[in-house]
Amino acid sequence: MNLLLAVGLVVAIVAVALIAYFATKDGDSPGPATTPATAPTSPPVPTTPRPRGPVVKVEQGQLEGAYAWTQGTDRVRYASFLGVPFAQAPIGQLRFKAPRPHPGWQGVRPATEVAPKCAQGMNGVLEGSEDCLYLNVFTANLNEAAKAPVFVFIHGGMFLGGSADPARFGPDYLLPHGVIVVTVQYRLASLGLLSLDTEGIPGNCATKDNIAALQWVHNNIAAFGGDSDRVTIGGQSAGSGLASWLTMLPQTKGLVHGAILMSGTTFHSWDYKESHVATALKVASSLAGRPVTDLQDAERYLMGASIEELHRHDVLVGDEERQSQPELPFVPTPERRPEVPGGEPRVITRDAESYFYDPAAPAIPFLISNTNAEWRFYYYSNNPELDPKVDEEMVTNLARHVPKNLLPFQDTRKILGLPESTVDYDTIIEEVRQGIRSAVTQNCDLGCTLKTYFDNIWETTDTHRLAMFRAKQNKADTFLFKFSVRTELNSRLATSEDVKDVAVHSDDLRYVMASATQTEPSAEAALAIKRMSTMWANFITYGKPIPEPVPELLPVNWPPNTSADNDVTYLELKADGFTLHADSFSGPMIQFWRDLYTKYRAAAPAPAPSVGRSVRAPGRARGL
C-alpha cells in the first residue's frame, strides 16, 4: 500500500511539472529569448486559457500571437499576430461608410488565425466576408526599445480581389533585415469603392480603411518593437495605387515617411476615375431590374441588397464596363459633395493629377518599380499565335486601350488655367493609333510595338512622367527601378517566344514577399531574393535602397533620379547583375507620349505629337 502511495505521489509530482512546463513553453523551435507574456490587466476576465504565445497590449486590449521561424537561409525567430481588428466590422448600417474605431475586448484575444478575406470572387462565385477589416503584424523583436522600422504592405488585385494572407504575402524575406512587417486588408469592389458621392454612399471606403490601418499602426506599433516615426507604406499594383494615394492626403500627415510603389501610383490612369456615380447607378439598376436614376432610390437598393446579390451585380456591371473603356469599375474617386458637420469624412476631394500640382501633404521619398514587361501577358492572351491580323485588329479597336487621363480633369484644368475641353476623344484615339504605327521599325514590327505599347499605357509611361515631375519639384528623392529577372519563381507565359529576362506584372513581388507554397529556390532565384529584400529593407530603414555598395550582392551606386527629361536615372536588375541607366524608362515612345500629354495641358493649341519622325528616345546605359 505504501509502495502504491509512493508511486502515486511520484506520478502526481511529474504531472504537475509537465503541466507547468507546457503552460510556459513557447511551443515552437528553440530560438532567442523574447519579452515574456504579461498578465491580463483589470478586469481579469481572460477569453482564453493561460497564454502560451507572445502577448502584447494595444489600445483595444491584449493580443496573443504565436512564434515561428522564417524560411530561407537567414532564419530568424519571430512573433506573428494574425487577424488583428483595426476597425469595427463594416456591416449593417456601416456598409459603404468610413471605418469606425474598434471598441476593444476584455482579456486576451487570440491572434493566431488568418482572418476572413474581404468579400470577393471571380465569375460570380462569392467568397470572404463583409467583416474583414483586419491586419497582421510580424516582428522579430518585441522589445519596445527596439524602435525597428516598419513596412505596411497593401495587397493588389485590381481593387476586386486579394487578401493579407501570409501564405501569399509572407514576411520571411524582410524580417531578417530587422524590419517589422504589417499586412492590411481593405474592402474591395463596390463595398470598397462604389460611390454615389452622398452621405449614404460617400465612396473611397478602401482608401479610408487603409488610413484607419495606418492610424492603428501609428498608435500601437511600439508595442511590437516598432518606431511610429519610421513607417514606410507600400504595395503592388492596385495596392501600390492605394499606397500612393495615402502619401498625398492630409489625413496621413505624420503617419507615413516613405513609400515603395510597385507597378502603380496615383499618377497612373487606372488609379482614378470620374464616372463613379454612373457606375453606381448601373449597379443599382442591375439590382432593381429597371433603370434607377434617383440617388436615394439607388442607396436603398445598394444598402438593402444581400452580399451575394451585390457581388453578382458588381460582376455584371464590371464585365460590361471593361469591354468598352480603359477603366476599372471600382477605383478611387473624387468626393465633391458639400461637407456636413459630423458627417462622413471626405478624403479625396480633387482629381488625382491636381494633387501633384497643388500638394496637400509633404513630399516623402519614393522607390518606384516596374517589371520590364508588365503587360506582356495581356498581349499574348489576345494574340497567342502572334498573328499579324490580330495585331491589326487590336490597333483598329483601340478605344479600350487609350488612357482617359490624356485629357486633364476639371480640378487640374482649373489649376492650369485651361478652359473646358471640347476635344472629341475619338480624335485622341486616332492620334494614338497613328503614333503606334509610326513607332514601327524594320527591327520592331507591329506586334513588337504593341507589346511595348501595353506596358506604356498601363504602367511605364506614367512611371516615367511621375519621375520627371518629382525631379522638377525636387522636394524628395525618387529612386526608379526596373525588375528584369526570370527564374522558376516567375509567372508562366502563354508562349515560349521572347521570354529571356522577361518579368511580367507581379513577378517582382515574389522576390520580396514569401509564398508558403514556394519550394527551395534555385541559386539564381535565391540571389535575386537576397538582392531585392536587401534593397527594399534598406529603403525602409535608411531611405536609400543602396546606402553603400556591397561587393557581389549590391555592387553599384544607385542615385535618385534628378532628370525631368527623356533620360531618367534608373537601376535595372537582371539575373546576371545590375545596369544603371540614363535613358527612357518606358521605351521608344516616350517623346510621343510627352508631346501628347503636353499638347492637352497647354493654354494655346499645340502642334500634334511628332508621329512622322522617329519617336525613339536617346539614352545611354552603363553596365555594372
Short mmCIF file of N, CA and C in Angstrom, two decimals, residues 543-617:
data_model
loop_
_atom_site.label_atom_id
_atom_site.label_comp_id
_atom_site.label_asym_id
_atom_site.label_seq_id
_atom_site.Cartn_x
_atom_site.Cartn_y
_atom_site.Cartn_z
N GLY A 543 15.99 55.06 -46.09
CA GLY A 543 15.50 55.99 -47.12
C GLY A 543 16.28 55.89 -48.41
N LYS A 544 17.22 54.93 -48.49
CA LYS A 544 18.01 54.70 -49.70
C LYS A 544 18.11 53.20 -49.92
N PRO A 545 17.89 52.72 -51.15
CA PRO A 545 17.96 51.27 -51.41
C PRO A 545 19.37 50.70 -51.28
N ILE A 546 20.37 51.51 -51.64
CA ILE A 546 21.77 51.06 -51.52
C ILE A 546 22.57 52.20 -50.90
N PRO A 547 22.59 52.29 -49.57
CA PRO A 547 23.36 53.37 -48.93
C PRO A 547 24.84 53.33 -49.31
N GLU A 548 25.40 52.12 -49.34
CA GLU A 548 26.78 51.89 -49.76
C GLU A 548 26.83 50.61 -50.59
N PRO A 549 27.64 50.58 -51.66
CA PRO A 549 27.76 49.34 -52.44
C PRO A 549 28.26 48.18 -51.59
N VAL A 550 27.75 46.99 -51.86
CA VAL A 550 28.17 45.77 -51.18
C VAL A 550 28.72 44.82 -52.24
N PRO A 551 29.99 44.45 -52.16
CA PRO A 551 30.57 43.57 -53.18
C PRO A 551 29.73 42.31 -53.38
N GLU A 552 29.60 41.91 -54.62
CA GLU A 552 28.87 40.72 -55.03
C GLU A 552 27.35 40.89 -54.91
N LEU A 553 26.88 41.37 -53.76
CA LEU A 553 25.43 41.46 -53.55
C LEU A 553 24.84 42.70 -54.23
N LEU A 554 25.33 43.87 -53.86
CA LEU A 554 24.82 45.14 -54.41
C LEU A 554 26.00 46.00 -54.84
N PRO A 555 26.71 45.59 -55.90
CA PRO A 555 27.96 46.26 -56.28
C PRO A 555 27.73 47.49 -57.15
N VAL A 556 26.92 48.45 -56.68
CA VAL A 556 26.54 49.56 -57.53
C VAL A 556 26.15 50.75 -56.68
N ASN A 557 26.50 51.95 -57.15
CA ASN A 557 25.97 53.18 -56.59
C ASN A 557 24.66 53.49 -57.30
N TRP A 558 23.58 53.72 -56.54
CA TRP A 558 22.26 53.96 -57.14
C TRP A 558 21.75 55.33 -56.67
N PRO A 559 21.94 56.36 -57.48
CA PRO A 559 21.47 57.68 -57.08
C PRO A 559 19.98 57.86 -57.41
N PRO A 560 19.31 58.79 -56.75
CA PRO A 560 17.94 59.10 -57.12
C PRO A 560 17.90 59.79 -58.48
N ASN A 561 16.75 59.75 -59.12
CA ASN A 561 16.60 60.43 -60.41
C ASN A 561 16.51 61.94 -60.19
N THR A 562 17.23 62.68 -61.01
CA THR A 562 17.15 64.15 -60.96
C THR A 562 16.79 64.73 -62.33
N SER A 563 16.44 63.87 -63.28
CA SER A 563 16.16 64.32 -64.63
C SER A 563 14.67 64.55 -64.85
N ALA A 564 14.34 65.67 -65.45
CA ALA A 564 12.96 65.96 -65.83
C ALA A 564 12.80 65.86 -67.34
N ASP A 565 13.63 65.02 -67.97
CA ASP A 565 13.62 64.87 -69.42
C ASP A 565 13.44 63.40 -69.79
N ASN A 566 13.71 63.08 -71.07
CA ASN A 566 13.53 61.71 -71.56
C ASN A 566 14.51 60.72 -70.93
N ASP A 567 15.68 61.21 -70.55
CA ASP A 567 16.71 60.34 -69.98
C ASP A 567 16.61 60.40 -68.46
N VAL A 568 15.96 59.42 -67.86
CA VAL A 568 15.86 59.36 -66.40
C VAL A 568 16.81 58.30 -65.86
N THR A 569 17.20 58.47 -64.62
CA THR A 569 18.14 57.54 -63.98
C THR A 569 17.36 56.43 -63.30
N TYR A 570 17.67 55.20 -63.67
CA TYR A 570 17.03 54.06 -63.01
C TYR A 570 17.98 52.87 -62.99
N LEU A 571 17.76 52.01 -62.01
CA LEU A 571 18.57 50.80 -61.87
C LEU A 571 17.76 49.62 -62.38
N GLU A 572 18.40 48.79 -63.19
CA GLU A 572 17.76 47.57 -63.70
C GLU A 572 18.49 46.36 -63.13
N LEU A 573 17.71 45.37 -62.67
CA LEU A 573 18.27 44.12 -62.20
C LEU A 573 17.91 43.00 -63.14
N LYS A 574 18.92 42.30 -63.65
CA LYS A 574 18.74 41.06 -64.40
C LYS A 574 19.41 39.94 -63.60
N ALA A 575 19.21 38.74 -64.06
CA ALA A 575 19.77 37.60 -63.33
C ALA A 575 21.30 37.67 -63.26
N ASP A 576 21.90 38.28 -64.29
CA ASP A 576 23.36 38.33 -64.31
C ASP A 576 23.94 39.61 -63.72
N GLY A 577 23.11 40.47 -63.13
CA GLY A 577 23.65 41.66 -62.48
C GLY A 577 22.84 42.92 -62.71
N PHE A 578 23.45 44.04 -62.35
CA PHE A 578 22.79 45.35 -62.38
C PHE A 578 23.27 46.18 -63.56
N THR A 579 22.40 47.06 -64.05
CA THR A 579 22.79 48.10 -65.01
C THR A 579 22.15 49.40 -64.57
N LEU A 580 22.97 50.45 -64.45
CA LEU A 580 22.45 51.77 -64.14
C LEU A 580 22.22 52.52 -65.44
N HIS A 581 20.98 52.92 -65.67
CA HIS A 581 20.59 53.54 -66.94
C HIS A 581 20.39 55.05 -66.79
N ALA A 582 20.54 55.72 -67.91
CA ALA A 582 20.10 57.11 -68.06
C ALA A 582 19.46 57.20 -69.43
N ASP A 583 18.23 56.72 -69.52
CA ASP A 583 17.50 56.71 -70.79
C ASP A 583 16.01 56.63 -70.49
N SER A 584 15.21 56.31 -71.48
CA SER A 584 13.76 56.27 -71.29
C SER A 584 13.36 55.05 -70.47
N PHE A 585 12.63 55.29 -69.38
CA PHE A 585 12.14 54.19 -68.56
C PHE A 585 11.03 53.43 -69.28
N SER A 586 10.33 54.10 -70.19
CA SER A 586 9.14 53.50 -70.81
C SER A 586 9.36 53.07 -72.25
N GLY A 587 10.58 53.19 -72.75
CA GLY A 587 10.83 52.71 -74.10
C GLY A 587 10.79 53.78 -75.17
N PRO A 588 10.70 53.36 -76.42
CA PRO A 588 10.92 54.26 -77.55
C PRO A 588 9.81 55.29 -77.78
N MET A 589 8.62 55.13 -77.20
CA MET A 589 7.54 56.06 -77.48
C MET A 589 7.44 57.21 -76.49
N ILE A 590 8.44 57.40 -75.64
CA ILE A 590 8.32 58.41 -74.59
C ILE A 590 8.12 59.82 -75.15
N GLN A 591 8.81 60.16 -76.24
CA GLN A 591 8.65 61.51 -76.79
C GLN A 591 7.23 61.70 -77.32
N PHE A 592 6.69 60.69 -77.95
CA PHE A 592 5.30 60.76 -78.42
C PHE A 592 4.35 61.03 -77.25
N TRP A 593 4.50 60.28 -76.17
CA TRP A 593 3.60 60.46 -75.02
C TRP A 593 3.79 61.81 -74.37
N ARG A 594 5.02 62.26 -74.25
CA ARG A 594 5.26 63.60 -73.67
C ARG A 594 4.60 64.68 -74.51
N ASP A 595 4.75 64.58 -75.82
CA ASP A 595 4.13 65.57 -76.70
C ASP A 595 2.62 65.57 -76.55
N LEU A 596 2.03 64.38 -76.47
CA LEU A 596 0.57 64.29 -76.42
C LEU A 596 0.03 64.83 -75.09
N TYR A 597 0.64 64.44 -73.98
CA TYR A 597 0.19 64.97 -72.69
C TYR A 597 0.39 66.47 -72.61
N THR A 598 1.52 66.97 -73.13
CA THR A 598 1.78 68.41 -73.11
C THR A 598 0.78 69.17 -73.96
N LYS A 599 0.44 68.62 -75.10
CA LYS A 599 -0.50 69.28 -76.00
C LYS A 599 -1.82 69.59 -75.31
N TYR A 600 -2.33 68.66 -74.53
CA TYR A 600 -3.63 68.86 -73.90
C TYR A 600 -3.54 69.52 -72.53
N ARG A 601 -2.34 70.02 -72.20
CA ARG A 601 -2.19 70.82 -70.99
C ARG A 601 -1.66 72.21 -71.30
N ALA A 602 -1.60 72.54 -72.56
CA ALA A 602 -1.13 73.85 -72.99
C ALA A 602 -2.31 74.81 -73.10
N ALA A 603 -2.10 76.08 -72.71
CA ALA A 603 -3.18 77.07 -72.77
C ALA A 603 -3.57 77.35 -74.20
N ALA A 604 -2.60 77.36 -75.11
CA ALA A 604 -2.88 77.57 -76.53
C ALA A 604 -2.72 76.25 -77.26
N PRO A 605 -3.44 76.05 -78.37
CA PRO A 605 -3.32 74.79 -79.10
C PRO A 605 -1.87 74.52 -79.50
N ALA A 606 -1.44 73.32 -79.27
CA ALA A 606 -0.08 72.90 -79.61
C ALA A 606 -0.12 72.03 -80.85
N PRO A 607 1.00 71.93 -81.56
CA PRO A 607 1.02 71.02 -82.72
C PRO A 607 0.83 69.59 -82.28
N ALA A 608 0.37 68.76 -83.22
CA ALA A 608 0.15 67.34 -82.93
C ALA A 608 1.47 66.68 -82.57
N PRO A 609 1.44 65.62 -81.80
CA PRO A 609 2.68 64.90 -81.46
C PRO A 609 3.43 64.48 -82.71
N SER A 610 4.72 64.36 -82.55
CA SER A 610 5.58 64.06 -83.69
C SER A 610 5.48 62.60 -84.05
N VAL A 611 4.51 62.27 -84.92
CA VAL A 611 4.35 60.88 -85.32
C VAL A 611 5.01 60.60 -86.65
N GLY A 612 5.52 61.63 -87.32
CA GLY A 612 6.14 61.41 -88.60
C GLY A 612 7.62 61.16 -88.53
N ARG A 613 8.21 61.54 -87.36
CA ARG A 613 9.64 61.31 -87.20
C ARG A 613 9.87 60.21 -86.18
N SER A 614 11.09 59.82 -86.00
CA SER A 614 11.40 58.75 -85.05
C SER A 614 10.97 59.17 -83.65
N VAL A 615 10.35 58.25 -82.94
CA VAL A 615 9.94 58.54 -81.57
C VAL A 615 10.83 57.80 -80.58
N ARG A 616 11.94 57.29 -81.05
CA ARG A 616 12.84 56.56 -80.15
C ARG A 616 13.65 57.56 -79.34
N ALA A 617 13.61 57.39 -78.02
CA ALA A 617 14.29 58.32 -77.13
C ALA A 617 15.79 58.03 -77.10
#
